[in-house]
Amino acid sequence: MLESENDTIRKCMKILVAEGEANEAERLIEVKSAHISGVSYDNIGEAGLEWLESLDAELKVPATLNPAGMDVERWREMGIEDDFYEKQMRVLKVFERLGVKMILTCTPYYLLKPSFGDHLAWAESSAIVYANSVIGARTERESGPSAIAAAIIGKIPCYGVHIKENRAPTILVKLKGDLAAAGYKAGRELRDHIPYFVFERSVTEEELKLLGAALAATGNTVMFHAENYTPEWRDFEKPSEKVEIDDRLEMACEPDLITIGCPHASLRELEMILKLMNGRKAKREFWVFAARDVVRSASEIVQRLEELGVKVFSDTCMVVSPATSRFRCVMVNSGKALHYLPNKRKVEVTFGDLKKCVETAVS
Ligand code: F3S
């Protein structure tokens, strides 16, 4: 493959060999799927677009895409400029030509769920933690280019959490309160530990999703175990080092935008938002992000939310879309959005759990 006549195959193989050498991998392993990041034109710019347009090869395994910089149907409503729209569509055209599934979401597991033990080449930090921890699949932190390379070659270097013994927890952490807020603090403290979490109450899969996303944003976590919840929590010895982390955050501003869906909302979260709205209309801008297929499968719920003034967007998110930059203060229920919004979109942020976000939106 390094000597293939196809320039794209040579390029992709070089990327994988370099990754393998840097991580002292002994071999390549086959992957079941790839998930590609770096899709928003806002992130990759002209150089990224040029690189993508130079690619020409068939995919060996199914691949999905991370959110782009806009809802491809409602981009005008988001306030996206024509020029950005055109550039973004060129990016998407490349992926379509390559045969990538046009599923633009950071929660590909809601649509094409991997199985326990599957090796993957995923490049979205929140999805990586979810796949490793909640599903028990195995993926390292791929980059956009290495995930594309893996989709074309069908393999990835075998190192890190692809190997069972590297999946052992290294620290026991008691988490208190809201898991997104506690995860935001925990990521900073735990860096690249593999935590073994103990909760003081029962938690949902959506809370585990928010926790993993926050950990990977402020820290470098690739996976966690959660006692009684995740599939491998009993497979290793409990770590002896212990810490306790709560959910107290000190930040406050008066939000002119409330956003939910970082990572993209599940069907159940859409239902919960509608229930919490309780027939009341949103009085502030209230944006919810979810995968287009999740939105389709919840069409009645989404229609009722829209009637209440909630905008349910797909293909994009509050962080990767330039649309959020025109607001002053954004309220989120996500530790990941809390971490990235100030830098990426130059806005102030404030935190609220789902209930508080809805109450603020209707007040
Ligand atoms: Fe997804 Fe965007 Fe958050 S890609 S995890 S919603 S920053």
Coordinates of C-alpha atoms and ligand atoms in Angstrom, one line a residue:
M1 CA 0.0 0.0 0.0
L2 CA 2.9 2.3 0.6
E3 CA 3.9 1.8 -3.0
S4 CA 0.4 1.8 -4.4
E5 CA -0.2 3.5 -7.7
N6 CA -3.1 5.3 -6.1
D7 CA -1.7 8.5 -4.5
T8 CA -4.5 8.6 -1.9
I9 CA -3.8 5.0 -0.7
R10 CA -0.1 5.9 -0.4
K11 CA -0.9 9.0 1.6
C12 CA -3.3 7.2 3.9
M13 CA -0.9 4.3 4.5
K14 CA 1.8 6.8 5.4
I15 CA -0.4 8.5 8.0
L16 CA -1.2 5.1 9.6
V17 CA 2.4 3.9 9.6
A18 CA 3.5 7.2 11.2
E19 CA 0.8 6.9 13.9
G20 CA 1.8 3.3 14.6
E21 CA 5.5 4.2 14.9
A22 CA 4.8 7.1 17.2
N23 CA 2.8 4.8 19.5
E24 CA 5.1 1.8 19.2
A25 CA 2.3 -0.3 17.7
E26 CA 3.4 -3.8 16.6
R27 CA 0.8 -4.3 13.9
L28 CA -2.3 -3.0 12.2
I29 CA -5.8 -4.4 13.1
E30 CA -9.0 -4.3 11.1
V31 CA -11.6 -1.8 12.1
K32 CA -15.4 -2.0 11.8
S33 CA -16.0 1.7 11.2
A34 CA -14.4 5.1 11.1
H35 CA -15.8 8.4 12.4
I36 CA -14.3 11.4 10.8
S37 CA -13.8 14.8 12.6
G38 CA -12.7 18.1 11.1
V39 CA -15.8 18.5 9.0
S40 CA -16.7 22.1 9.8
Y41 CA -15.1 24.5 7.3
D42 CA -14.7 26.8 10.2
N43 CA -12.2 24.3 11.7
I44 CA -10.3 23.1 8.7
G45 CA -10.2 26.2 6.5
E46 CA -8.8 26.4 3.0
A47 CA -5.8 24.2 3.6
G48 CA -8.0 21.4 5.0
L49 CA -10.5 21.7 2.1
E50 CA -7.7 21.5 -0.5
W51 CA -6.3 18.3 1.2
L52 CA -9.7 16.7 1.2
E53 CA -10.3 17.6 -2.4
S54 CA -7.1 15.8 -3.4
L55 CA -8.4 12.4 -2.1
D56 CA -9.7 9.8 -4.4
A57 CA -10.1 6.2 -3.2
E58 CA -12.8 3.8 -2.2
L59 CA -13.7 3.2 1.5
K60 CA -13.0 -0.2 3.0
V61 CA -15.3 0.3 6.0
P62 CA -18.4 2.4 6.7
A63 CA -17.6 5.9 7.9
T64 CA -19.7 8.7 9.4
L65 CA -19.0 12.4 9.9
N66 CA -18.8 14.8 12.8
P67 CA -21.0 17.9 12.7
A68 CA -20.4 20.6 10.0
G69 CA -20.5 24.4 10.5
M70 CA -24.2 24.7 9.7
D71 CA -27.6 22.9 9.4
V72 CA -27.5 22.0 5.7
E73 CA -31.2 22.8 5.3
R74 CA -31.7 25.7 7.8
W75 CA -28.4 27.5 7.4
R76 CA -30.0 30.8 6.5
E77 CA -32.1 30.7 9.7
M78 CA -28.9 30.2 11.7
G79 CA -27.5 33.4 10.2
I80 CA -24.8 31.6 8.1
E81 CA -23.3 33.7 5.2
D82 CA -23.5 32.5 1.6
D83 CA -19.7 32.2 1.3
F84 CA -19.4 29.9 4.3
Y85 CA -22.3 27.8 3.0
E86 CA -20.5 27.3 -0.4
K87 CA -17.2 26.3 1.3
Q88 CA -19.0 24.0 3.7
M89 CA -20.9 22.3 0.8
R90 CA -17.6 21.7 -1.0
V91 CA -16.3 19.9 2.1
L92 CA -19.4 17.7 2.3
K93 CA -19.2 17.0 -1.5
V94 CA -15.8 15.4 -1.0
F95 CA -17.1 13.0 1.6
E96 CA -20.1 12.2 -0.4
R97 CA -17.9 11.4 -3.4
L98 CA -15.7 9.1 -1.2
G99 CA -18.8 7.2 -0.1
V100 CA -18.9 8.4 3.5
K101 CA -22.3 8.2 5.1
M102 CA -23.8 11.7 5.3
I103 CA -24.6 11.3 9.0
L104 CA -23.2 14.5 10.5
T105 CA -23.3 14.0 14.2
C106 CA -21.0 13.4 17.2
T107 CA -23.4 10.7 18.4
P108 CA -23.0 8.2 15.5
Y109 CA -23.7 5.4 18.1
Y110 CA -27.4 6.4 18.2
L111 CA -27.6 5.4 14.5
L112 CA -25.0 2.8 13.8
K113 CA -24.2 1.3 17.2
P114 CA -20.9 -0.7 17.4
S115 CA -20.8 -4.0 19.3
F116 CA -18.9 -4.8 22.4
G117 CA -15.2 -5.5 21.5
D118 CA -15.3 -4.0 18.0
H119 CA -12.2 -2.1 17.0
L120 CA -13.0 1.3 15.6
A121 CA -11.1 4.4 14.2
W122 CA -13.1 7.2 15.7
A123 CA -12.0 10.8 15.9
E124 CA -14.5 12.7 18.0
S125 CA -13.4 12.8 21.6
S126 CA -16.9 12.5 23.2
A127 CA -17.8 9.6 20.9
I128 CA -14.5 7.9 21.6
V129 CA -15.1 7.9 25.4
Y130 CA -18.7 6.8 24.9
A131 CA -17.7 3.9 22.6
N132 CA -14.9 2.7 24.8
S133 CA -16.7 3.2 28.1
V134 CA -20.5 2.7 27.7
I135 CA -20.4 0.3 24.7
G136 CA -17.2 -1.5 25.3
A137 CA -15.9 -1.1 21.8
R138 CA -12.2 -0.1 21.3
T139 CA -10.9 3.1 19.8
E140 CA -7.9 5.3 20.3
R141 CA -8.1 9.1 19.8
E142 CA -7.9 9.3 16.1
S143 CA -7.4 12.6 14.2
G144 CA -9.6 13.6 11.2
P145 CA -6.9 12.5 8.7
S146 CA -6.1 9.2 10.5
A147 CA -9.8 8.4 10.7
I148 CA -10.1 9.0 6.9
A149 CA -7.0 6.9 6.3
A150 CA -8.5 4.1 8.4
A151 CA -11.7 4.3 6.4
I152 CA -9.8 3.9 3.2
I153 CA -7.3 1.3 4.4
G154 CA -9.7 -0.6 6.7
K155 CA -7.1 -0.8 9.5
I156 CA -5.6 1.1 12.3
P157 CA -2.4 0.6 14.4
C158 CA -3.0 -1.6 17.4
Y159 CA -2.0 0.3 20.6
G160 CA -3.4 1.9 23.7
V161 CA -7.0 0.9 24.6
H162 CA -7.2 -1.5 21.6
I163 CA -5.3 -3.8 24.0
K164 CA -7.3 -5.1 26.9
E165 CA -4.7 -4.7 29.6
N166 CA -4.4 -1.0 28.8
R167 CA -8.1 -0.5 29.6
A168 CA -7.6 -1.0 33.4
P169 CA -8.7 1.9 35.7
T170 CA -6.0 3.9 37.3
I171 CA -7.9 6.0 39.9
L172 CA -11.1 5.6 41.8
V173 CA -13.3 8.8 41.7
K174 CA -16.4 9.5 43.7
L175 CA -18.4 11.9 41.7
K176 CA -21.1 14.1 43.3
G177 CA -24.0 16.0 41.8
D178 CA -24.5 16.9 38.1
L179 CA -22.2 14.6 36.0
A180 CA -21.6 17.2 33.2
A181 CA -20.4 19.8 35.7
A182 CA -18.4 17.3 37.8
G183 CA -16.9 15.9 34.6
Y184 CA -15.8 19.4 33.6
K185 CA -13.9 19.7 36.9
A186 CA -12.7 16.0 36.8
G187 CA -11.1 16.2 33.4
R188 CA -8.7 18.9 34.6
E189 CA -7.8 16.9 37.6
L190 CA -7.6 13.5 36.1
R191 CA -5.8 14.4 32.8
D192 CA -5.2 11.0 31.0
H193 CA -6.1 8.7 33.9
I194 CA -8.7 6.0 33.2
P195 CA -11.1 6.7 36.1
Y196 CA -13.3 4.2 37.9
F197 CA -16.3 6.2 38.9
V198 CA -18.6 5.6 41.8
F199 CA -21.8 7.6 41.9
E200 CA -24.0 8.4 44.9
R201 CA -27.2 8.0 43.0
S202 CA -28.5 6.2 39.9
V203 CA -27.5 7.8 36.5
T204 CA -28.7 7.5 32.9
E205 CA -26.8 6.8 29.7
E206 CA -27.3 10.4 28.7
E207 CA -25.5 11.5 31.9
L208 CA -22.7 9.1 31.1
K209 CA -22.5 10.7 27.6
L210 CA -22.2 14.2 29.1
L211 CA -19.7 13.0 31.6
G212 CA -17.4 11.5 29.0
A213 CA -17.6 14.5 26.7
A214 CA -16.7 16.8 29.6
L215 CA -13.8 14.6 30.7
A216 CA -12.3 14.4 27.2
A217 CA -12.7 18.2 26.7
T218 CA -11.0 19.5 29.9
G219 CA -8.7 16.5 30.2
N220 CA -7.4 13.7 28.0
T221 CA -9.5 10.8 29.0
V222 CA -10.0 8.1 26.5
M223 CA -12.3 5.9 28.6
F224 CA -13.8 5.4 32.1
H225 CA -15.4 2.6 34.1
A226 CA -18.5 3.3 36.1
E227 CA -19.4 0.9 38.9
N228 CA -22.6 -1.0 38.0
Y229 CA -23.0 0.7 34.7
T230 CA -20.3 0.1 32.1
P231 CA -19.6 -3.3 30.6
E232 CA -16.0 -3.8 31.8
W233 CA -16.2 -2.4 35.4
R234 CA -15.7 -5.8 36.9
D235 CA -12.8 -6.9 34.6
F236 CA -10.0 -5.2 36.6
E237 CA -8.8 -4.7 40.1
K238 CA -10.3 -1.6 41.8
P239 CA -7.6 1.2 41.9
S240 CA -6.4 2.1 45.4
E241 CA -5.9 5.8 44.8
K242 CA -9.1 7.7 45.6
V243 CA -10.4 11.2 45.0
E244 CA -13.8 13.0 45.4
I245 CA -15.0 15.6 42.9
D246 CA -18.2 17.7 43.2
D247 CA -20.1 19.7 40.7
R248 CA -19.7 23.3 42.0
L249 CA -18.9 25.8 39.3
E250 CA -18.6 29.5 39.6
M251 CA -19.6 31.3 36.4
A252 CA -22.6 33.5 35.7
C253 CA -23.9 35.7 33.0
E254 CA -27.4 36.5 31.7
P255 CA -27.9 34.2 28.7
D256 CA -29.2 35.4 25.4
L257 CA -28.9 31.9 24.0
I258 CA -29.6 28.6 25.6
T259 CA -28.3 25.4 23.9
I260 CA -28.7 21.7 24.5
G261 CA -27.2 18.9 22.6
C262 CA -23.4 18.8 23.2
P263 CA -23.0 15.9 22.5
H264 CA -26.1 15.7 20.2
A265 CA -29.3 15.0 22.0
S266 CA -30.9 11.5 22.1
L267 CA -34.6 10.8 21.5
R268 CA -35.1 10.6 25.2
E269 CA -33.5 14.0 25.8
L270 CA -35.8 15.6 23.2
E271 CA -38.7 14.0 25.0
M272 CA -37.5 15.4 28.3
I273 CA -37.1 18.9 26.9
L274 CA -40.7 18.8 25.7
K275 CA -41.9 17.5 29.0
L276 CA -40.0 20.2 30.9
M277 CA -41.3 23.0 28.6
N278 CA -44.8 21.9 29.8
G279 CA -46.6 23.9 27.0
R280 CA -44.7 27.1 27.8
K281 CA -43.1 29.2 25.0
A282 CA -39.4 29.9 24.8
K283 CA -38.8 33.6 25.5
R284 CA -35.1 33.6 24.7
E285 CA -33.3 31.9 21.8
F286 CA -33.3 28.2 22.6
W287 CA -31.4 25.9 20.3
V288 CA -31.3 22.1 20.5
F289 CA -28.9 20.0 18.4
A290 CA -29.5 16.4 17.4
A291 CA -28.6 14.1 14.5
R292 CA -30.9 14.5 11.5
D293 CA -32.1 10.8 11.8
V294 CA -32.8 11.2 15.5
V295 CA -34.8 14.4 14.6
R296 CA -36.7 12.4 11.9
S297 CA -37.5 9.6 14.3
A298 CA -38.9 12.2 16.8
S299 CA -40.8 14.3 14.2
E300 CA -43.9 14.8 16.4
I301 CA -41.8 15.9 19.4
V302 CA -39.7 18.1 17.3
Q303 CA -42.8 19.7 15.7
R304 CA -44.2 20.5 19.2
L305 CA -40.9 21.9 20.3
E306 CA -40.7 24.1 17.2
E307 CA -44.2 25.4 18.0
L308 CA -43.0 26.4 21.4
G309 CA -40.2 28.4 19.8
V310 CA -37.4 25.9 20.3
K311 CA -35.2 25.6 17.2
V312 CA -34.0 22.0 16.7
F313 CA -31.0 22.0 14.3
S314 CA -29.1 19.1 12.8
D315 CA -25.7 18.5 11.1
T316 CA -24.0 21.1 13.3
C317 CA -23.6 22.3 16.9
M318 CA -23.1 25.4 19.1
V319 CA -19.3 25.0 19.1
V320 CA -18.4 24.2 15.5
S321 CA -20.9 26.6 13.9
P322 CA -19.9 30.3 13.6
A323 CA -23.6 31.1 14.2
T324 CA -23.2 31.1 18.0
S325 CA -20.6 33.9 17.8
R326 CA -23.2 36.6 17.5
F327 CA -24.5 36.0 21.1
R328 CA -23.1 37.4 24.3
C329 CA -23.8 34.8 26.9
V330 CA -24.7 31.1 26.2
M331 CA -26.2 28.8 28.8
V332 CA -25.3 25.1 28.4
N333 CA -25.9 21.8 30.2
S334 CA -22.6 20.4 28.8
G335 CA -19.1 20.5 30.3
K336 CA -17.7 20.2 26.8
A337 CA -19.5 23.2 25.4
L338 CA -18.6 25.1 28.6
H339 CA -15.0 24.4 27.9
Y340 CA -14.9 25.2 24.1
L341 CA -17.4 28.0 23.6
P342 CA -15.4 30.9 25.2
N343 CA -12.4 30.1 23.0
K344 CA -14.0 29.0 19.8
R345 CA -16.9 31.4 19.7
K346 CA -15.7 34.2 22.0
V347 CA -18.9 34.2 24.1
E348 CA -19.4 34.1 27.9
V349 CA -20.8 30.9 29.2
T350 CA -22.9 29.8 32.1
F351 CA -24.0 26.3 33.3
G352 CA -27.4 24.8 34.1
D353 CA -28.7 21.3 34.1
L354 CA -31.4 20.4 31.6
K355 CA -34.2 21.6 33.9
K356 CA -32.4 24.9 34.6
C357 CA -31.8 25.5 30.9
V358 CA -35.4 25.0 30.1
E359 CA -36.6 27.2 33.0
T360 CA -34.2 30.0 31.8
A361 CA -35.4 29.6 28.2
V362 CA -39.1 30.2 29.2
S363 CA -38.4 33.0 31.7
Ligands
F3S1 FE1 -20.7 17.3 19.5 FE2 -20.2 19.8 19.0 FE3 -20.3 19.0 21.4 S1 -19.4 18.1 17.9 S2 -19.7 16.9 21.4 S3 -22.0 19.0 20.0 S4 -18.8 20.4 20.6

